[in-house]
Amino acid sequence: MKAFIIKNGLLVSPANGYRRTKKDVLVEDGKNARVEDEIEGDLPVVDASGCIVTPGLIDIHTHCYPKAFLGLEPDVLGIRRGTTTILDAGSSGADTYEDFRTNYIDRCKTKVFTLLNVSKEGLLVGHELDSMEKIDVDGLKKTLEKYPDNIVGLKARASASVVGQMGLKPIELAAKLAAETGKPLMVHVGNYPPALTEVLKLLGKNDIVTHAWHGKKGGILTEEGTIIPEAIEARERGVLFDVGHGVASFSLRVFEKSLAAGFDCDLISTDLHVENYEGPVYNLAAVLSKLLNCGESLENAIHKCTCAPARHYGLDGLGEIREGYVADFNLMELVPCEEPVVDSIGDTITLKEKLVLKKTIYSRGDESEVFEHNS
């Protein structure tokens, strides 16, 4: 469609002052043309009655390079799961990025940006940082220079199963490369060693810790249940903390304790991949629902997967309901329920309310399409 009106919805886009605010939105040529109390006109209408209307959701941690061992097609993890923009978190490296771009990024409907793996092979087989020979510094820098429009950051995994006997050495190099190239580094933290306390000391402003509430040994909480000092110090330096649910990387109990201690997440992502897209993660709306039931407010949760990542990664025109911005939207119902859900370590909570995807509107160029979700 070239032009239409979204009517009768409650807008949720805190950066634009919308906190369940009843407004209509006129979309023309793939952009938000007007946002007003009521818009009339002889145009098709997308009826948002009973729904909240958010900017198109942005998931900063997915694996959508199918040739990587965790990868699935971008549109399977993006549009079909209610996310208009996704970042691939390290599935490709300098040696594999061009194949990923040519055969997948440029051919899908979902907007895909890349966090380039510090390992030149990306996640083709795993164990990608267990040898310094797997890091090609010159190749990485050349790839970043060639594709600044799409590669918005770097990625490294800091866990025993990845770095092997190398310990912190590849993570130290990754942090150095991030500082040299001006690209934020996302670090996966998981199985000890290396210790989270030591990884945090390497990170600087705008770097991101993903899987920050994984619930494994050596995590974000002390044995007494308080936040480790290194995490507090890292946040003061400008390090950001991301949920990154994943198949084995999010504990509801740890997150609840962290919230109670006043340490909330900065960003919300799924770590969607072949092992969890049919459960326990499913989609970003399902992760948001878990966080809402842990005490996160709806407005804050939406901000952390729309405007916050768009601004952090410089995704111009995305993440806000603002005139002139790309017309990407999610229409969701917030419905009461009594539904048990599981985290990635086997603990459960009973949802009292959940977000249900109804429609995803996504725009490319001057055309917009509406994807209907079967709920």
Coordinates of C-alpha atoms in Angstrom, one line a residue:
M1 CA 0.0 0.0 0.0
K2 CA 1.1 3.5 -0.7
A3 CA -1.2 5.3 1.7
F4 CA -3.5 4.3 4.6
I5 CA -4.6 5.3 8.1
I6 CA -4.0 3.4 11.3
K7 CA -7.1 4.2 13.5
N8 CA -8.4 3.6 16.9
G9 CA -5.2 2.4 18.5
L10 CA -3.4 3.4 21.7
L11 CA 0.1 4.6 20.7
V12 CA 3.0 3.5 22.9
S13 CA 6.2 5.3 22.0
P14 CA 7.6 7.0 25.1
A15 CA 10.3 8.9 23.2
N16 CA 7.5 10.7 21.4
G17 CA 5.3 11.3 24.5
Y18 CA 2.9 8.5 23.6
R19 CA 2.0 6.3 26.6
R20 CA -1.2 4.5 25.5
T21 CA -2.3 7.7 23.8
K22 CA -5.3 7.4 21.4
K23 CA -4.1 8.8 18.1
D24 CA -4.4 8.1 14.4
V25 CA -1.4 7.8 12.1
L26 CA -1.4 8.6 8.4
V27 CA 1.1 6.6 6.4
E28 CA 2.2 7.8 2.9
D29 CA 4.9 6.4 0.7
G30 CA 6.4 4.2 3.5
K31 CA 6.7 7.1 6.0
N32 CA 4.7 8.4 8.9
A33 CA 3.1 11.5 7.4
R34 CA 0.9 12.7 10.3
V35 CA 0.0 11.8 13.8
E36 CA -3.2 13.4 15.1
D37 CA -6.1 12.8 17.4
E38 CA -8.3 11.9 14.4
I39 CA -7.5 11.7 10.7
E40 CA -10.2 11.3 8.1
G41 CA -9.8 10.7 4.4
D42 CA -10.8 8.4 1.6
L43 CA -8.0 5.9 2.3
P44 CA -7.7 2.3 3.4
V45 CA -7.9 1.9 7.2
V46 CA -5.9 -0.5 9.4
D47 CA -8.2 -0.8 12.4
A48 CA -6.2 -1.0 15.7
S49 CA -9.2 -1.2 18.0
G50 CA -8.3 -2.9 21.2
C51 CA -4.6 -2.7 20.4
I52 CA -1.5 -0.9 21.5
V53 CA 0.4 0.5 18.5
T54 CA 4.2 0.6 18.9
P55 CA 7.0 1.4 16.6
G56 CA 8.3 -1.6 14.7
L57 CA 10.0 -3.8 17.2
I58 CA 13.8 -4.1 16.9
D59 CA 15.5 -7.3 18.1
I60 CA 19.3 -6.7 18.5
H61 CA 20.2 -10.3 19.1
T62 CA 19.2 -13.0 16.6
H63 CA 21.0 -15.5 14.4
C64 CA 19.6 -15.2 10.9
Y65 CA 22.5 -16.4 8.7
P66 CA 21.2 -19.9 7.7
K67 CA 24.7 -21.2 7.0
A68 CA 25.8 -20.7 10.6
F69 CA 25.1 -23.5 12.9
L70 CA 22.3 -21.6 14.8
G71 CA 20.9 -19.7 11.8
L72 CA 17.5 -19.4 10.3
E73 CA 16.1 -17.3 7.4
P74 CA 15.8 -13.6 8.4
D75 CA 12.1 -13.4 7.7
V76 CA 11.4 -16.5 9.9
L77 CA 12.9 -14.6 12.9
G78 CA 11.8 -11.1 11.8
I79 CA 8.5 -10.3 10.1
R80 CA 6.9 -13.6 10.9
R81 CA 7.6 -13.2 14.6
G82 CA 6.5 -9.6 14.7
T83 CA 9.9 -7.9 14.5
T84 CA 10.5 -5.4 11.6
T85 CA 14.2 -4.9 12.2
I86 CA 16.7 -7.5 13.5
L87 CA 20.4 -7.5 14.2
D88 CA 22.3 -10.7 13.4
A89 CA 24.6 -11.1 16.4
G90 CA 27.8 -12.6 15.1
S91 CA 26.7 -15.4 12.8
S92 CA 29.0 -14.0 10.1
G93 CA 32.6 -12.9 10.3
A94 CA 34.9 -11.2 7.8
D95 CA 35.2 -14.3 5.6
T96 CA 31.4 -15.0 5.5
Y97 CA 29.8 -11.6 5.7
E98 CA 29.5 -11.0 1.9
D99 CA 27.7 -14.3 1.4
F100 CA 25.3 -13.4 4.2
R101 CA 24.6 -10.0 2.7
T102 CA 24.2 -11.1 -0.9
N103 CA 22.1 -14.2 -0.4
Y104 CA 20.1 -13.2 2.7
I105 CA 20.2 -9.6 3.9
D106 CA 19.5 -8.1 0.5
R107 CA 16.8 -10.6 -0.4
C108 CA 14.5 -10.6 2.7
K109 CA 11.7 -8.3 3.7
T110 CA 12.9 -7.9 7.3
K111 CA 15.4 -5.1 7.8
V112 CA 18.7 -6.8 8.9
F113 CA 21.7 -5.2 10.4
T114 CA 24.9 -6.9 11.4
L115 CA 27.1 -7.3 14.4
L116 CA 30.2 -8.8 12.8
N117 CA 31.9 -11.6 14.7
V118 CA 35.5 -10.9 15.7
S119 CA 36.2 -14.5 14.5
K120 CA 36.7 -14.4 10.7
E121 CA 34.5 -17.5 10.3
G122 CA 31.6 -16.4 12.4
L123 CA 29.5 -19.2 13.8
L124 CA 30.0 -21.7 11.0
V125 CA 31.0 -24.4 13.5
G126 CA 31.2 -22.9 17.0
H127 CA 34.4 -22.7 19.2
E128 CA 35.1 -19.7 17.0
L129 CA 37.5 -18.0 19.4
D130 CA 39.6 -20.9 20.8
S131 CA 42.6 -19.8 18.7
M132 CA 44.0 -16.4 17.8
E133 CA 44.5 -17.7 14.3
K134 CA 40.7 -17.5 13.8
I135 CA 40.9 -13.7 14.1
D136 CA 41.9 -11.7 11.0
V137 CA 42.3 -8.1 12.2
D138 CA 43.0 -6.6 8.8
G139 CA 40.1 -8.6 7.2
L140 CA 37.8 -7.4 9.9
K141 CA 38.7 -3.7 9.5
K142 CA 38.4 -3.9 5.7
T143 CA 35.0 -5.4 6.0
L144 CA 33.8 -2.7 8.4
E145 CA 35.1 0.0 6.1
K146 CA 33.4 -1.5 3.0
Y147 CA 30.0 -2.0 4.6
P148 CA 29.4 0.9 7.1
D149 CA 25.7 1.0 6.1
N150 CA 25.0 -2.4 7.5
I151 CA 27.6 -3.5 10.0
V152 CA 26.8 -1.5 13.1
G153 CA 28.8 -3.3 15.8
L154 CA 31.0 -6.2 16.7
K155 CA 30.3 -9.5 18.6
A156 CA 32.3 -11.9 20.7
R157 CA 31.3 -14.8 22.9
A158 CA 33.0 -15.0 26.2
S159 CA 32.3 -18.5 27.6
A160 CA 34.4 -21.6 28.2
S161 CA 32.8 -23.5 25.4
V162 CA 33.9 -20.8 22.9
V163 CA 37.3 -19.5 24.0
G164 CA 38.6 -22.9 25.2
Q165 CA 42.1 -22.4 26.7
M166 CA 42.4 -18.9 25.4
G167 CA 40.6 -17.3 28.4
L168 CA 40.2 -13.6 28.2
K169 CA 42.7 -13.0 25.4
P170 CA 40.3 -13.0 22.4
I171 CA 37.9 -10.8 24.4
E172 CA 40.6 -8.3 25.2
L173 CA 41.4 -8.1 21.5
A174 CA 37.7 -7.7 20.6
A175 CA 37.4 -4.8 23.1
K176 CA 40.5 -3.2 21.6
L177 CA 39.1 -3.5 18.0
A178 CA 35.8 -2.0 19.1
A179 CA 37.6 1.0 20.5
E180 CA 39.8 1.4 17.5
T181 CA 37.0 1.1 15.0
G182 CA 34.4 3.0 16.9
K183 CA 31.9 0.1 16.7
P184 CA 30.2 -1.0 19.9
L185 CA 31.0 -4.5 21.1
M186 CA 28.3 -6.9 22.2
V187 CA 29.8 -9.7 24.4
H188 CA 27.9 -12.9 25.1
V189 CA 28.6 -14.0 28.7
G190 CA 27.9 -17.5 29.7
N191 CA 29.7 -20.5 31.1
Y192 CA 32.5 -19.7 33.4
P193 CA 35.4 -19.2 32.8
P194 CA 36.1 -16.4 31.8
A195 CA 34.5 -14.7 34.8
L196 CA 31.9 -12.0 34.2
T197 CA 33.7 -9.8 36.6
E198 CA 36.8 -9.9 34.4
V199 CA 34.9 -9.5 31.2
L200 CA 33.1 -6.4 32.5
K201 CA 36.4 -4.7 33.3
L202 CA 37.3 -4.8 29.6
L203 CA 34.2 -3.0 28.3
G204 CA 33.7 0.7 27.8
K205 CA 31.0 3.2 26.9
N206 CA 28.3 1.8 24.5
D207 CA 29.5 -1.8 24.7
I208 CA 26.8 -4.3 25.5
V209 CA 26.7 -7.4 27.8
T210 CA 24.1 -9.8 26.4
H211 CA 22.7 -12.7 28.5
A212 CA 23.3 -10.5 31.6
W213 CA 20.7 -12.5 33.6
H214 CA 21.7 -16.0 32.6
G215 CA 21.5 -17.6 36.1
K216 CA 24.7 -19.6 35.8
K217 CA 27.7 -19.7 38.1
G218 CA 29.5 -16.4 38.3
G219 CA 26.6 -14.2 37.1
I220 CA 25.4 -10.7 37.9
L221 CA 24.4 -11.5 41.5
T222 CA 26.6 -12.1 44.5
E223 CA 25.9 -15.1 46.7
E224 CA 24.0 -12.7 48.9
G225 CA 21.7 -11.7 46.1
T226 CA 23.2 -8.2 45.5
I227 CA 24.5 -6.8 42.2
I228 CA 28.2 -7.5 41.7
P229 CA 30.2 -4.2 42.0
E230 CA 31.8 -4.7 38.6
A231 CA 28.4 -4.5 37.0
I232 CA 27.6 -1.3 38.8
E233 CA 30.9 0.2 37.8
A234 CA 30.5 -0.9 34.2
R235 CA 27.1 0.8 34.0
E236 CA 28.6 4.0 35.3
R237 CA 31.2 3.8 32.5
G238 CA 28.3 3.5 29.9
V239 CA 28.2 -0.2 29.4
L240 CA 24.7 -1.5 28.6
F241 CA 23.0 -4.6 29.8
D242 CA 20.8 -6.7 27.5
V243 CA 18.4 -9.6 28.3
G244 CA 19.2 -11.9 25.3
H245 CA 16.9 -14.7 26.5
G246 CA 18.2 -17.6 24.4
V247 CA 18.0 -21.3 25.0
A248 CA 20.1 -21.3 28.2
S249 CA 20.7 -17.6 29.0
F250 CA 17.8 -16.1 31.0
S251 CA 16.7 -16.7 34.5
L252 CA 13.4 -15.2 35.7
R253 CA 14.5 -15.4 39.3
V254 CA 17.8 -13.6 38.7
F255 CA 16.0 -10.9 36.8
E256 CA 13.4 -10.4 39.5
K257 CA 16.1 -10.1 42.1
S258 CA 18.0 -7.7 40.0
L259 CA 15.0 -5.5 39.5
A260 CA 14.4 -5.6 43.3
A261 CA 18.0 -4.4 43.7
G262 CA 17.4 -1.5 41.4
F263 CA 19.4 -2.9 38.5
D264 CA 17.1 -3.0 35.4
C265 CA 18.0 -4.0 31.8
D266 CA 18.9 -1.3 29.2
L267 CA 17.9 -3.4 26.2
I268 CA 15.6 -6.3 25.5
S269 CA 16.4 -9.0 22.9
T270 CA 15.6 -12.7 22.2
D271 CA 18.7 -14.5 20.9
L272 CA 16.3 -16.2 18.6
H273 CA 17.8 -19.2 16.7
V274 CA 17.1 -22.6 15.4
E275 CA 17.1 -24.2 18.9
N276 CA 14.6 -21.8 20.6
Y277 CA 12.3 -20.2 18.1
E278 CA 9.6 -22.8 18.8
G279 CA 10.2 -22.4 22.5
P280 CA 11.0 -21.3 25.1
V281 CA 11.7 -18.0 23.4
Y282 CA 9.1 -17.9 20.5
N283 CA 9.3 -14.2 19.7
L284 CA 10.1 -10.8 21.2
A285 CA 6.5 -10.2 22.3
A286 CA 6.7 -13.4 24.4
V287 CA 10.0 -12.2 26.0
L288 CA 8.4 -8.8 26.7
S289 CA 5.4 -10.6 28.3
K290 CA 7.8 -12.4 30.8
L291 CA 9.5 -9.1 31.7
L292 CA 6.1 -7.3 32.3
N293 CA 5.2 -10.0 34.7
C294 CA 8.5 -9.6 36.5
G295 CA 7.7 -5.9 37.1
E296 CA 8.9 -4.1 34.0
S297 CA 6.5 -1.4 32.9
L298 CA 5.0 -1.7 29.4
E299 CA 6.2 1.7 28.3
N300 CA 9.8 1.0 29.4
A301 CA 9.8 -2.5 27.8
I302 CA 8.6 -1.1 24.5
H303 CA 11.2 1.7 24.6
K304 CA 14.0 -0.8 25.2
C305 CA 13.3 -2.7 21.9
T306 CA 12.4 0.3 19.7
C307 CA 13.9 3.7 20.3
A308 CA 16.7 2.7 22.6
P309 CA 18.4 0.2 20.2
A310 CA 17.7 2.5 17.2
R311 CA 19.5 5.4 18.8
H312 CA 22.3 3.2 20.2
Y313 CA 23.1 1.7 16.8
G314 CA 22.3 4.7 14.7
L315 CA 19.4 3.1 12.8
D316 CA 18.1 6.3 11.3
G317 CA 14.4 6.7 10.9
L318 CA 13.5 3.6 13.0
G319 CA 12.2 3.0 16.5
E320 CA 9.8 6.0 16.9
I321 CA 6.3 7.1 15.9
R322 CA 7.5 10.4 14.5
E323 CA 6.6 12.2 11.4
G324 CA 9.0 11.4 8.6
Y325 CA 10.2 8.2 10.2
V326 CA 9.8 4.8 8.5
A327 CA 6.3 3.4 8.8
D328 CA 7.0 0.2 10.8
F329 CA 4.5 -0.7 13.5
N330 CA 3.4 -3.5 15.7
L331 CA -0.3 -3.8 16.7
M332 CA -0.6 -6.0 19.8
E333 CA -3.3 -6.7 22.4
L334 CA -2.4 -6.7 26.1
V335 CA -4.7 -9.4 27.4
P336 CA -5.3 -10.9 30.9
C337 CA -4.4 -14.5 31.3
E338 CA -3.3 -17.3 33.6
E339 CA -0.6 -18.9 31.6
P340 CA 2.5 -20.7 33.0
V341 CA 5.7 -19.9 31.0
V342 CA 9.3 -21.2 31.4
D343 CA 12.6 -19.4 31.2
S344 CA 15.7 -20.9 29.8
I345 CA 16.8 -22.7 32.9
G346 CA 13.5 -24.5 33.7
D347 CA 11.9 -22.1 36.2
T348 CA 8.3 -21.0 35.6
I349 CA 6.1 -18.1 36.3
T350 CA 2.4 -17.6 35.6
L351 CA 1.6 -14.7 33.4
K352 CA -1.2 -12.5 34.5
E353 CA -1.1 -10.6 31.2
K354 CA 0.6 -11.0 27.9
L355 CA 1.2 -9.3 24.6
V356 CA -0.5 -10.9 21.7
L357 CA 0.7 -10.0 18.2
K358 CA -2.1 -9.0 15.8
K359 CA -0.5 -7.2 12.9
T360 CA 3.0 -6.1 11.9
I361 CA 3.3 -3.2 9.4
Y362 CA 6.6 -3.0 7.6
S363 CA 7.8 -0.6 5.0
R364 CA 10.5 -0.6 2.4
G365 CA 10.9 2.3 0.0
D366 CA 7.5 3.8 -0.7
E367 CA 5.5 0.6 -0.1
S368 CA 4.0 -0.8 3.1
E369 CA 2.6 -4.2 3.8
V370 CA 0.6 -5.6 6.6
F371 CA 1.4 -9.1 8.0
E372 CA -1.5 -10.7 9.9
H373 CA -0.5 -12.9 12.9
N374 CA -2.5 -16.0 13.7
S375 CA -2.9 -15.9 17.4

